[in-house]
XYZ file of C-alpha atoms in Angstrom:
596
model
C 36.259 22.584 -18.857
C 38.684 22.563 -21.581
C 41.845 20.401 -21.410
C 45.104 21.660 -23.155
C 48.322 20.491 -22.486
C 51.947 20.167 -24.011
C 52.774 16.784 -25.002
C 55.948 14.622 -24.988
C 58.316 15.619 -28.069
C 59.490 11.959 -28.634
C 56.153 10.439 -29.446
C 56.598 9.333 -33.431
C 53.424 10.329 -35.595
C 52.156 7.269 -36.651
C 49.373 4.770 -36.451
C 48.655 2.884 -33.215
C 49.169 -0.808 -33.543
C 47.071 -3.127 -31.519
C 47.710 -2.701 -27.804
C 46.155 -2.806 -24.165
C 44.998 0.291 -23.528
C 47.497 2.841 -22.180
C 50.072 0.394 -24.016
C 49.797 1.872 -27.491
C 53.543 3.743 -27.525
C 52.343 4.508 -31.324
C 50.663 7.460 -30.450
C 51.739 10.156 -29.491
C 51.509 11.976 -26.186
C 48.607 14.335 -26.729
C 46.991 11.645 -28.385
C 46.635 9.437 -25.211
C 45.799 12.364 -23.291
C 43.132 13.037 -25.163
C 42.123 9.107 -25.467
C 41.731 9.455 -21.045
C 40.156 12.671 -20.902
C 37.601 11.045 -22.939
C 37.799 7.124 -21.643
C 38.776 8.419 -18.040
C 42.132 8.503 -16.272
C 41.670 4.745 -15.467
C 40.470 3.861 -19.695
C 37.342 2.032 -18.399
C 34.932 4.735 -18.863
C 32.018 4.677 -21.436
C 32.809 8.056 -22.795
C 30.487 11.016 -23.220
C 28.246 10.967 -26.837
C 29.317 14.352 -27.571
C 33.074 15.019 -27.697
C 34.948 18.224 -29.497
C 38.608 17.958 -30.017
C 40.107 20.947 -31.262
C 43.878 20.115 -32.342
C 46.041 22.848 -35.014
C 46.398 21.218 -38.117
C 48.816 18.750 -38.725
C 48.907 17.231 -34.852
C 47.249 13.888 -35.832
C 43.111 14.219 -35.894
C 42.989 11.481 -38.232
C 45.007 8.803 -36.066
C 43.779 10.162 -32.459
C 39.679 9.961 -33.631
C 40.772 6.397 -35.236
C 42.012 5.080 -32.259
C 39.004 6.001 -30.132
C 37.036 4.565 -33.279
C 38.758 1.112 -32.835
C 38.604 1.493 -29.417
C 34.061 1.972 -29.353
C 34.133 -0.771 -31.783
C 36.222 -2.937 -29.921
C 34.365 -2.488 -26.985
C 30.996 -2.668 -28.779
C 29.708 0.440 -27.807
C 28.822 1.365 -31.620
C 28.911 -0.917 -34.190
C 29.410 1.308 -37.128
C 31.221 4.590 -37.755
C 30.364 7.386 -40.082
C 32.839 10.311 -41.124
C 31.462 13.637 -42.195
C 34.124 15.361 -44.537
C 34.104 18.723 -46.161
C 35.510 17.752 -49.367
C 35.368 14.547 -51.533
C 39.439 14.594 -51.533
C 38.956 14.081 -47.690
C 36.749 11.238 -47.656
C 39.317 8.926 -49.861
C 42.243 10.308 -47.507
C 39.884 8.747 -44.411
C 39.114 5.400 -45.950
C 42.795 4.916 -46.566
C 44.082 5.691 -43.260
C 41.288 3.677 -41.664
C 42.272 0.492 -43.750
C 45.963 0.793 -42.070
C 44.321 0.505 -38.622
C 41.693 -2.209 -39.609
C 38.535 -0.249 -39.832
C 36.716 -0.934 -43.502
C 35.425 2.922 -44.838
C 33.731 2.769 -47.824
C 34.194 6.023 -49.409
C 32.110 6.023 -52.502
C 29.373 5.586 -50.616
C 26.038 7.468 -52.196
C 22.692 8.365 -51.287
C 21.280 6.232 -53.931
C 22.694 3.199 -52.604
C 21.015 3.612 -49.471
C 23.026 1.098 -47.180
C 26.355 0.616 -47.119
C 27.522 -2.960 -48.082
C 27.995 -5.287 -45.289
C 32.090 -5.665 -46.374
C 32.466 -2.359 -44.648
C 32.291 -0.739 -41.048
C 31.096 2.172 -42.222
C 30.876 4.792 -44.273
C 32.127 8.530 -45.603
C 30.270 11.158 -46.949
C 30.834 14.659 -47.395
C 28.420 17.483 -45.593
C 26.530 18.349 -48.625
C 25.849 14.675 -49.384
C 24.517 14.782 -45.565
C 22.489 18.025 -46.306
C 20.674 16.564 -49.519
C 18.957 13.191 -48.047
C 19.122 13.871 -43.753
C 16.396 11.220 -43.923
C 18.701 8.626 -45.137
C 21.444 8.699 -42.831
C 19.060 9.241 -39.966
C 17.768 6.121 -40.886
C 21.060 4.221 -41.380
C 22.099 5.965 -37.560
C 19.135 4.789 -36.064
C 19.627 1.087 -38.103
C 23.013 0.635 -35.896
C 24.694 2.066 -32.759
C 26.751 4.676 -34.610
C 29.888 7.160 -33.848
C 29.616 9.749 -36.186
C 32.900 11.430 -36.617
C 32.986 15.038 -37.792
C 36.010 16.334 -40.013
C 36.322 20.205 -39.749
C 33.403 20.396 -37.424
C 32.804 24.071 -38.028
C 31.620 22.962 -41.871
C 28.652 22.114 -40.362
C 27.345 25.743 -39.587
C 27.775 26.122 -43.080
C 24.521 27.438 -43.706
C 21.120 26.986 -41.386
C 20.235 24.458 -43.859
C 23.146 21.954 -43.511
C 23.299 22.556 -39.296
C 19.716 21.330 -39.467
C 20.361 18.703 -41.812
C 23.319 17.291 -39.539
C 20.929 17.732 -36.669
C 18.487 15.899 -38.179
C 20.347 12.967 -39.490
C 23.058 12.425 -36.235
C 20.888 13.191 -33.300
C 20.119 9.496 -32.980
C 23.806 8.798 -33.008
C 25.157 6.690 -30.288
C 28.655 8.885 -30.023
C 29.704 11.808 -31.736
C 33.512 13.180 -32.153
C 33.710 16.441 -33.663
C 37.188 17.718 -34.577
C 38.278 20.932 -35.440
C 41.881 22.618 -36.445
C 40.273 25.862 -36.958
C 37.069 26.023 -34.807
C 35.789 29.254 -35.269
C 33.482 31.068 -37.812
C 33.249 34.182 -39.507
C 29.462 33.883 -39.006
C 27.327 33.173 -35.924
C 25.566 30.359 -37.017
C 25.715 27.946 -34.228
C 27.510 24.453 -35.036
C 25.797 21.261 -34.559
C 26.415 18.946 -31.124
C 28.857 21.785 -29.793
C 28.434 23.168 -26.782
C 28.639 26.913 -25.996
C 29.051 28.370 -22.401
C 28.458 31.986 -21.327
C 31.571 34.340 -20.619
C 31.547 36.683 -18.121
C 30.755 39.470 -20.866
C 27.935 37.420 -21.622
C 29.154 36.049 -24.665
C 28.450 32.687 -25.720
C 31.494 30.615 -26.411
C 32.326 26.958 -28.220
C 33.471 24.920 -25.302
C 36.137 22.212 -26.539
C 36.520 19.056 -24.324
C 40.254 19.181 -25.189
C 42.317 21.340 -26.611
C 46.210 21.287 -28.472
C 47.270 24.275 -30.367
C 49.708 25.319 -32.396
C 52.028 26.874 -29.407
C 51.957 23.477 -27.466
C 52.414 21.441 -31.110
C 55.310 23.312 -31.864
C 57.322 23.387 -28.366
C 56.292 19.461 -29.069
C 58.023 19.132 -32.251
C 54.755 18.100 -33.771
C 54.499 20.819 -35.989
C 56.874 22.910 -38.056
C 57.576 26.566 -37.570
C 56.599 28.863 -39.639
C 58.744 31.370 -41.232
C 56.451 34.270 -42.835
C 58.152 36.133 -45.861
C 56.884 39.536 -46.509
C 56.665 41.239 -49.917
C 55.703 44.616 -50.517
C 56.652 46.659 -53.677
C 55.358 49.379 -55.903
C 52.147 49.580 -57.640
C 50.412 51.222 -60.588
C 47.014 50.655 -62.072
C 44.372 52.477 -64.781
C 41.100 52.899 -63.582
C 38.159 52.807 -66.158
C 38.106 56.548 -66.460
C 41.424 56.531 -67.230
C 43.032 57.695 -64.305
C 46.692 56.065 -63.147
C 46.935 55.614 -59.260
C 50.292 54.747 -57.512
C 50.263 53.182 -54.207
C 53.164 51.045 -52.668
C 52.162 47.988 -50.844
C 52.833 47.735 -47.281
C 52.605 51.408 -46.456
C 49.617 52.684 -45.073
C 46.769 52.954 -47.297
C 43.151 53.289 -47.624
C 40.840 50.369 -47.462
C 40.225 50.894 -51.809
C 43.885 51.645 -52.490
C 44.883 48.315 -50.413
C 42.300 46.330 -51.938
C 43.302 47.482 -55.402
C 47.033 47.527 -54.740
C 46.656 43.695 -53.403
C 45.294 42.490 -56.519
C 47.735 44.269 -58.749
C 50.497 42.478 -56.856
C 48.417 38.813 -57.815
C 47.867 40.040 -61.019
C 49.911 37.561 -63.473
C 50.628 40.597 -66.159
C 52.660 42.034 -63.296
C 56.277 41.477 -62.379
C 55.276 41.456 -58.547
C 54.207 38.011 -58.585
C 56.708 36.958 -60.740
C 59.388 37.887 -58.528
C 57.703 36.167 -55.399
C 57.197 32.969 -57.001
C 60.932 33.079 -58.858
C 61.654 34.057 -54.385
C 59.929 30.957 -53.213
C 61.425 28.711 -55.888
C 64.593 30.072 -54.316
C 63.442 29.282 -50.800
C 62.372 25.480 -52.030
C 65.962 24.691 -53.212
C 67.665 25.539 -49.735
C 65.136 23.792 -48.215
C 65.494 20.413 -50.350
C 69.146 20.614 -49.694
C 67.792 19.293 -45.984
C 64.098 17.637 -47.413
C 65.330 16.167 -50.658
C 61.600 15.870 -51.749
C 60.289 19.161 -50.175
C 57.540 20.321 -52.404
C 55.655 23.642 -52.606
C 51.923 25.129 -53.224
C 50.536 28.389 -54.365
C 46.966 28.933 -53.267
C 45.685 31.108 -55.863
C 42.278 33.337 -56.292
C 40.937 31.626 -59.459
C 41.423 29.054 -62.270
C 42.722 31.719 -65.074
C 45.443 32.527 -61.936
C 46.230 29.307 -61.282
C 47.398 28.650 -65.307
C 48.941 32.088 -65.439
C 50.710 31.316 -61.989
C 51.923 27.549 -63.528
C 53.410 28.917 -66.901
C 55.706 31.549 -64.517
C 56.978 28.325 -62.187
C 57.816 26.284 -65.853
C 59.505 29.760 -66.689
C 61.431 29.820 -63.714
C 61.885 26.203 -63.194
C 62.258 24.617 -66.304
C 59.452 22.017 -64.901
C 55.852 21.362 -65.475
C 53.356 22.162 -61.799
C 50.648 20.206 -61.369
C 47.454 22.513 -61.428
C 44.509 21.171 -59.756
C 41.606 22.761 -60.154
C 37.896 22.967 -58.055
C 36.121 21.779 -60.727
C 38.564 19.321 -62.292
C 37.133 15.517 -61.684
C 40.608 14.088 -60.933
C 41.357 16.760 -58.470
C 42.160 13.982 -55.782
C 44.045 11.679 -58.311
C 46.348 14.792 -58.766
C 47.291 15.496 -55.450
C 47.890 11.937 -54.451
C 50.100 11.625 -57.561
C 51.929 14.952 -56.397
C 52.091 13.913 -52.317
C 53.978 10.408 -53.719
C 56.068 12.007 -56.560
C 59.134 14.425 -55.557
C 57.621 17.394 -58.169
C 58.528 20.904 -57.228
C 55.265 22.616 -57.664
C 51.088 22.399 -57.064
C 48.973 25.566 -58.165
C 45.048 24.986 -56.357
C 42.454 27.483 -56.396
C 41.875 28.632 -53.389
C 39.155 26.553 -52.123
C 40.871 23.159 -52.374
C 43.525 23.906 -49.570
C 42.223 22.617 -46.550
C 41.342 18.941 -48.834
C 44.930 19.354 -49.289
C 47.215 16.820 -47.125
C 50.378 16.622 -48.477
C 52.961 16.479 -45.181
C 56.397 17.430 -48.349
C 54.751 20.672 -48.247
C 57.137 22.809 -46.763
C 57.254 26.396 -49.106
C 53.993 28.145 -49.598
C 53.057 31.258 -51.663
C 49.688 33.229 -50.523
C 48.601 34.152 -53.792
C 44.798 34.939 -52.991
C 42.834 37.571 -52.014
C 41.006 35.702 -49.319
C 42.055 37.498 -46.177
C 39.162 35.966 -43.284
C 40.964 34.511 -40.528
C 39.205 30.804 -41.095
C 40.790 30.632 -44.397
C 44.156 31.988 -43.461
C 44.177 29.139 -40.852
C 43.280 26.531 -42.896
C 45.744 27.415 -45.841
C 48.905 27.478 -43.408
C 47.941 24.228 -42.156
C 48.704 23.002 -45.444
C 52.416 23.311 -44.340
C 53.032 23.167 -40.841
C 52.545 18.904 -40.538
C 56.345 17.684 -39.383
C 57.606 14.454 -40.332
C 60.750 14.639 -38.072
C 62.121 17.430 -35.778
C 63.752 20.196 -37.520
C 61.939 21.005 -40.456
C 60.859 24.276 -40.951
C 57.899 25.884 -43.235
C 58.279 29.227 -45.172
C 55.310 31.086 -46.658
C 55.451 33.805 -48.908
C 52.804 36.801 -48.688
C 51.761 39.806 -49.647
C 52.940 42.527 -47.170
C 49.062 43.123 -45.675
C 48.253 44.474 -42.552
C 45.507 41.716 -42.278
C 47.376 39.001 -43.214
C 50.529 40.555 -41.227
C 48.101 40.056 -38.482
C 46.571 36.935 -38.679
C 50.508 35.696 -39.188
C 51.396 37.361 -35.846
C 48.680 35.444 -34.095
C 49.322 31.819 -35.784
C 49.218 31.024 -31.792
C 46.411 32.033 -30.682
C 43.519 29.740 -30.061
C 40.144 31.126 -31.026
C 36.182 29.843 -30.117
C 33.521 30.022 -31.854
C 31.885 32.943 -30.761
C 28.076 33.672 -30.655
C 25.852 36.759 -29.780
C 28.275 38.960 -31.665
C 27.740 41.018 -34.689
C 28.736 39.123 -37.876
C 31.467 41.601 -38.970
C 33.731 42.976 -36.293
C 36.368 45.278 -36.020
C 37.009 44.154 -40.185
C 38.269 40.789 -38.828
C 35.271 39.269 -41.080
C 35.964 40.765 -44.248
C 34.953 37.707 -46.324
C 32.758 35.307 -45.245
C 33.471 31.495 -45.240
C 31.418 30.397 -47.628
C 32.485 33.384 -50.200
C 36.171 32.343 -49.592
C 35.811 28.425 -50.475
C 33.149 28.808 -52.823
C 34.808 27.817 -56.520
C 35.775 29.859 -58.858
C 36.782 29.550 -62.574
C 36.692 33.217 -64.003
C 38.772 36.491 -61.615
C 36.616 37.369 -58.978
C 33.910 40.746 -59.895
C 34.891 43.911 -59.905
C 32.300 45.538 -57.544
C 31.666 49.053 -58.889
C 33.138 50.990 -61.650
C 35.351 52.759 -59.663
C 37.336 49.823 -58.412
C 37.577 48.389 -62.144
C 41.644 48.915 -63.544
C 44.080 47.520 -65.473
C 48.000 46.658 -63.969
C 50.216 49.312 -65.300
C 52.770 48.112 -62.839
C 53.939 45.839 -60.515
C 57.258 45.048 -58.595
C 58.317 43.429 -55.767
C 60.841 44.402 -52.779
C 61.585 42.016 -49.955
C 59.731 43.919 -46.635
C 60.372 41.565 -43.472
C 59.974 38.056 -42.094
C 57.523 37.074 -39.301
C 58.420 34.205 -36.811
C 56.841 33.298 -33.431
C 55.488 37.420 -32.740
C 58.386 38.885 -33.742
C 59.207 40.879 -37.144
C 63.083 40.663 -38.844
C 64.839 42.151 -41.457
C 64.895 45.328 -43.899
C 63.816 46.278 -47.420
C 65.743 44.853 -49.981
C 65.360 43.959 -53.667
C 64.622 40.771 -55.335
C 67.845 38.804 -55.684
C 69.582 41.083 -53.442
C 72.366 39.600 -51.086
C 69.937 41.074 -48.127
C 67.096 39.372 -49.103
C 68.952 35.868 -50.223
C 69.926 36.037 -46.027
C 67.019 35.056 -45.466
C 66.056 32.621 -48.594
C 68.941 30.957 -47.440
C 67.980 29.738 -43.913
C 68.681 25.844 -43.667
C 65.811 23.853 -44.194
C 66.179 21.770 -40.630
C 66.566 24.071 -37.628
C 64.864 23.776 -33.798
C 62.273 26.540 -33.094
C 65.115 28.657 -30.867
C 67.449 27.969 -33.764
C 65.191 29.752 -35.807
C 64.866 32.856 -33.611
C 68.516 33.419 -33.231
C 69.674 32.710 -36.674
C 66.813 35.599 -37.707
C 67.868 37.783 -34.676
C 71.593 37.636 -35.990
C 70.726 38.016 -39.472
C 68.666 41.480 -38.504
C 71.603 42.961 -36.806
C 73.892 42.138 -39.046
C 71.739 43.984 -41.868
C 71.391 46.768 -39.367
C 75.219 47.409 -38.739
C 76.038 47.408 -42.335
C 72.901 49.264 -43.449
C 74.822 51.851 -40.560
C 78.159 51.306 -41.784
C 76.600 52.538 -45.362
C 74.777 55.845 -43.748
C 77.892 57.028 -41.331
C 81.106 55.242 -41.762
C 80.850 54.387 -37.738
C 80.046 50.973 -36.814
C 80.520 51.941 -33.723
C 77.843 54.245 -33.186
C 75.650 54.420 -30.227
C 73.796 50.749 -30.057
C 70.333 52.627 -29.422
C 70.594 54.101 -32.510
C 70.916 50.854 -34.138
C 67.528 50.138 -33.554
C 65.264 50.644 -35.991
C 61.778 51.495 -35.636
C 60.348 48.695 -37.174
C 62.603 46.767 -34.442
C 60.814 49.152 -31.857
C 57.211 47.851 -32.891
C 57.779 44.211 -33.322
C 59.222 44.486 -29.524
C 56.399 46.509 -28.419
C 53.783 44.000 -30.589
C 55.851 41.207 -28.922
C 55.233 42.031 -25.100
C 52.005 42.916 -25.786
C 51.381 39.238 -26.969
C 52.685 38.261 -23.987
C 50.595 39.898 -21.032
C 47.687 39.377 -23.376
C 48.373 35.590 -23.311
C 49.320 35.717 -19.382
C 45.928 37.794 -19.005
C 44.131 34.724 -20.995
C 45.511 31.805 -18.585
C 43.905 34.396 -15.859
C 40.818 34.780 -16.648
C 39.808 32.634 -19.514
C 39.230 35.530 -21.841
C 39.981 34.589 -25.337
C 42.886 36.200 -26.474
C 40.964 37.915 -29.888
C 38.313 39.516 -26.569
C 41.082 40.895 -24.511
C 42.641 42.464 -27.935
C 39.027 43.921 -28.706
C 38.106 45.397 -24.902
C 42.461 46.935 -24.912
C 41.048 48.587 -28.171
C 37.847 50.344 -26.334
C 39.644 51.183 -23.531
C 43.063 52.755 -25.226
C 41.555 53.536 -28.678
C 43.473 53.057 -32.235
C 43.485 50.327 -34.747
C 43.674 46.879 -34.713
C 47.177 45.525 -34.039
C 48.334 44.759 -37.452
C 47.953 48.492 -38.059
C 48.783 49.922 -34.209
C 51.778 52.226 -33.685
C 54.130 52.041 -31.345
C 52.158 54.310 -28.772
C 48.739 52.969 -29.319
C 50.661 49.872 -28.116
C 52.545 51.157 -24.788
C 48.640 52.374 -24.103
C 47.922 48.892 -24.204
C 50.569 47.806 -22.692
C 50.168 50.155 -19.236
C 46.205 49.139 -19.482
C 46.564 45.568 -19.359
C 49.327 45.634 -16.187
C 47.074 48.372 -14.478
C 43.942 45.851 -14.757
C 46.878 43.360 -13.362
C 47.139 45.395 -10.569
C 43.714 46.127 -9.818
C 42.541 42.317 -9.751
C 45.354 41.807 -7.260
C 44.432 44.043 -4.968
C-alpha cells in the first residue's frame, strides 16, 4: 500500500548529523516517515530489498536515501552502496553530498577499472555505463552485500536493453532504493525492481512504498509555489510554397497551425521571444529584491537556440549567461560555477534540465518544444526546491493548451501505467527518449508542408496559472497590466499568493469595466469574465476529481480519461465551460450512486 502523508513545516532541509535513530531532528518530517515505513514504526526492522520512494522534486531524495544508506551500513546489512544516475552531472552532485554525511562515492568510477578502490564505499555510475558492461557490476554486486540506489528510477525503462541490463547487473543486490520525482513514462516499458498491481479496470499500475507530492511539499513549505506566466501573441510564417499563414497563439487552432505557431514564438528572428525573455528578466529583478542571488534558466530546444537565446539576455541585461551545452565537456563545471556565483542567467538545451540542481533558481522561461508530461515535470523541478519559507517560483511559457494543462495539474501524482496503448488521448506526443536525446542543429522539419520561415512574431501577456486556478487579462509587453503581475514580491506564503492574484484580477476587471461603460458599479455578475467562468469550473472539477481519487484509488489522469468517455469533448486544457459542468454532474452522480 502506498504511504503519503503531509509533513511538519518546521523541519530545516539539511543533512542528518549522527544520531540514535528517531533522534536525527536534521531531517525533516517526511524524511523520518519515510526512514519507519521502511525500518518499521519501532526502527529495528531489517527493511524490505526492494523499496520505491516517489518524492516531487526538490523534497530531499538525496539526504532521505543517504540516511537510510548510513543507516544499512551502519548496521552492516550491506557493505557497499552503488548509485545509478541518469546524467554524469548527477553522479558528481551524489559523491559530494555523500562526503558531507561520511559515505566515500567515488564518482569517476569506469568500467575499465573494474573495482572500485578500497578508499571508497562505493561507487556512481550513470545508466548507460550500467547498460554497456551488466557483467561487471553484477560481479562487483555479487563481490559485496550491496544497496543499489536508483536516481530517477524511471531512466531505467529507458529502452528494453538498459531494463535488462539493470536486471541483470542488480538482481544479486542485497537492497535496492529506487527514487523517483516523476515516476511515470510516456512508454510502457516496464521499470526494473518496481512493482505493479492490477486496478480495478485491469490496469497495471507502479506501486510506490511511499509517496510525497508536490500538494503535501508545498502545504509543507518544502517546496516553492509556482506562479505560471502565460504568453500568447500573434504569428506569421512563409511556408516553402510561398504561402503566408497567420495564426495567434493561444486561440484555438489546429494541431499543424499550433505546432507551427509554437515554434515561430521560439524562433530567435522573432520579437515573441524577445519580449518573454526581456518579461522574465523583469520578473528576476522583483524577485532578487527578496533573493538577492535569485538566478534564472531558459530550457531551450537546441544549441543554435541556446546562443541566439544568450545574445538577447546580454541585450537586455547588459551581462554575459552562462550557456551550457549537451555536448560541452565542462557542462558540470559550468553549472557548479553558476549554482555558487550570483549570475543572472543559464541557457541549457533541453536535455540537461533534470542534471540541473541549482536550489537560486527561482525564474524559468519554457523555451522548448518538448511538450510530454515527463519532461514538463522534470524541467519545473528545476525551480520549485525552497531554501526558506516564502519564496516563490515564476515560469514563463508559451500560452499552449498542453502545457496550460500539464501546469494545471503540477499536483497531481501519476503511476506508471502498463497495458495501455503508448499514445493516449495526445498526452504522449513526444516520447522520452526523443525529448532528452541531444541536440546541436533545430530539430527536422517533418514534411514540406510544415517547412516556413518567421515573418512575424509578438508577444501579449495572456494569464497566470497558480494552484488550478487561471488570473488576469491580455495585456501588452511592458504594459502597467502586465507589470501587476511581474511585480509580485519575491517571498509570499502559498494563500498569500492566491489572494494577492485574486485582487490583482479584479482590480484589472473593474477598470477594464470602468474603460467599456463608465459604471463601476455595474452588476457584479457581469464582472465576471468568461475566462474567470472556466478557471472556476476547471477548478471544482479538480476538486471532486481529487476527492473521487482518495475514494477509490483511481489515479487522477484515469478518472479524467473515463469523465471524457462518459461526457465526451476534449481533454481539459482544451474543454469548455459545458463539457466541464457535464463532468462535473457525472462525477457527483457516480458519488451518489456508490453511496447508495
Amino acid at each position: 500500500m502506498t504511504v503519503s502523508t503531509f509533513a511538519a513545516s518546521s523541519m530545516p532541509p539539511a543533512f542528518p548529523e549522527r544520531a540514535a535513530w528517531g533522534t536525527a531532528q536534521s531531517l525533516r518530517a517526511w524524511q523520518e516517515q519515510a526512514l519507519r515505513a521502511y525500518f518499521g514504526s519501532d526502527g529495528q526492522q531489517p527493511g524490505p530489498r526492494d523499496f520505491l520512494t516517489v518524492a516531487t522534486p526538490g523534497a530531499g531524495k538525496t539526504t532521505f536515501a543517504l540516511r537510510l544508506a548510513r543507516e544499512l551500513l551502519e548496521r552492516r546489512i550491506v557493505a557497499g552502496v552503488t548509485i545509478i544516475c541518469p546524467t554524469e552531472h548527477l553522479k558528481r552532485q551524489w559523491a559530494e553530498s555523500a562526503a558531507r554525511v561520511g559515505i566515500k562515492i567515488d564518482p569517476e568510477f569506469q568500467n575499465a577499472q573494474g573495482r572500485a578502490g578500497k578508499d571508497f564505499d562505493g561507487i556512481a555510475v550513470t545508466y548507460a555505463t550500467v547498460a554497456a558492461r551488466p557483467a561487471l557490476h553484477r560481479n562487483r554486486t555479487e563481490a559485496r552485500k550491496t544497496l543499489v540506489i536508483f536516481d530517477e528510477v524511471h531512466h531505467a525503462g529507458d529502452g528494453l536493453s538498459w531494463g535488462d541490463a539493470v536486471r541483470e547487473a542488480f538482481e544479486p543486490a542485497t537492497r535496492r532504493l529506487a527514487l523517483s520525482g516523476t515516476p511515470f513514462r510516456t512508454d510502457i516499458n516496464p521499470i526494473p525492481f518496481v512493482q505493479y498491481e492490477e486496478g480495478p479496470d485491469g490496469i497495471r499500475r507502479s506501486r510506490a512504498d511511499y509517496t510525497y507530492g508536490y500538494g503535501p511539499a508545498l502545504a509543507d513549505g518544502v517546496v516553492r509555489p509556482v506562479i505560471f506566466l502565460a504568453y500568447a501573441g500573434a504569428m506569421r510564417w512563409r511556408t516553402r510554397a510561398g504561402d503566408e499563414i497567420t495564426a495567434t497563439l493561444g486561440e484555438p487552432l489546429t494541431q499543424d497551425q499550433m505546432s507551427q505557431a509554437w515554434r515561430a514564438a521560439l524562433d530567435p528572428k522573432g520579437d515573441w521571444i524577445q519580449q518573454v525573455l526581456a518579461a522574465a528578466d523583469r520578473r528576476l529583478t522583483e524577485l532578487r529584491r527578496a533573493i538577492p542571488d535569485a538566478g534564472g534558466l531558459v530550457i531551450a530546444t537546441d544549441h543554435e537556440a541556446a546562443r541566439a537565446y544568450a545574445k538577447m539576455l546580454r541585450a537586455v541585461t547588459g551581462q554575459g549567461a552562462t550557456i551550457v551545452l549537451s555536448d560541452d565537456p565542462t557542462a558540470s563545471k559550468k553549472i557548479k560555477q553558476f549554482s555558487d556565483s550570483e549570475d543572472r542567467w543559464m541557457v541549457a538545451v533541453r536535455m540537461v534540465s533534470e542534471g540541473v540542481d541549482i536550489p537560486r533558481l527561482a525564474v524559468g522561461v519554457y523555451a522548448t518544444s518538448t511538450s510530454t508530461p515527463l519532461f514538463f515535470a522534470q524541467a519545473i523541478g528545476r525551480f520549485v526546491r525552497a531554501r526558506k519559507r516564502g519564496e516563490t517560483a515564476s515560469v514563463f511559457l508559451p500560452s499552449v493548451p498542453t502545457l496550460m494543462g500539464h501546469a494545471a495539474e503540477m499536483e497531481t501524482e501519476r503511476d506508471h501505467v502498463l497495458d495501455r496503448p503508448v499514445r493516449e488521448d495526445g498526452l504522449d506526443d513526444d516520447l522520452l527518449a526523443e525529448a532528452n536525446r541531444e541536440r546541436d542543429a533545430p530539430d527536422d522539419v517533418i514534411g514540406e508542408e510544415l517547412a516556413f520561415e518567421t515573418v512575424e512574431a509578438s508577444a501579449t501577456f495572456d494569464r497566470v496559472l497558480y494552484d488550478g486556478g487561471e488570473f488576469g487579462m491580455h495585456a501588452e509587453p511592458g504594459s502597467a497590466e502586465e507589470e501587476e503581475y511581474l511585480g509580485i514580491p519575491g517571498l509570499l506564503e502559498p494563500e498569500q499568493v492566491s489572494a494577492l492574484l485574486r485582487k490583482r484580477q479584479a482590480e484589472q476587471i473593474a477598470k477594464d469595466r470602468k474603460r467599456k461603460t463608465g459604471d463601476p458599479r455595474a452588476d457584479r455578475a457581469a464582472d465576471r469574465t468568461a475566462a474567470e467562468d472556466l478557471a472556476a469550473l476547471r477548478k471544482e472539477l479538480q476538486g471532486l476529481v481529487g476527492a473521487w481519487n482518495h475514494r477509490t484509488g483511481q489515479p487522477h489522469g484515469v478518472i479524467h480519461n473515463d469523465l471524457r468517455r462518459s461526457c465526451g469533448g476534449p481533454a481539459i486544457a482544451q474543454a469548455s465551460a459545458e463539457d466541464i459542468r457535464k463532468r462535473i454532474a457525472k462525477i457527483r452522480e457516480w458519488a451518489t450512486k456508490r453511496r447508495s
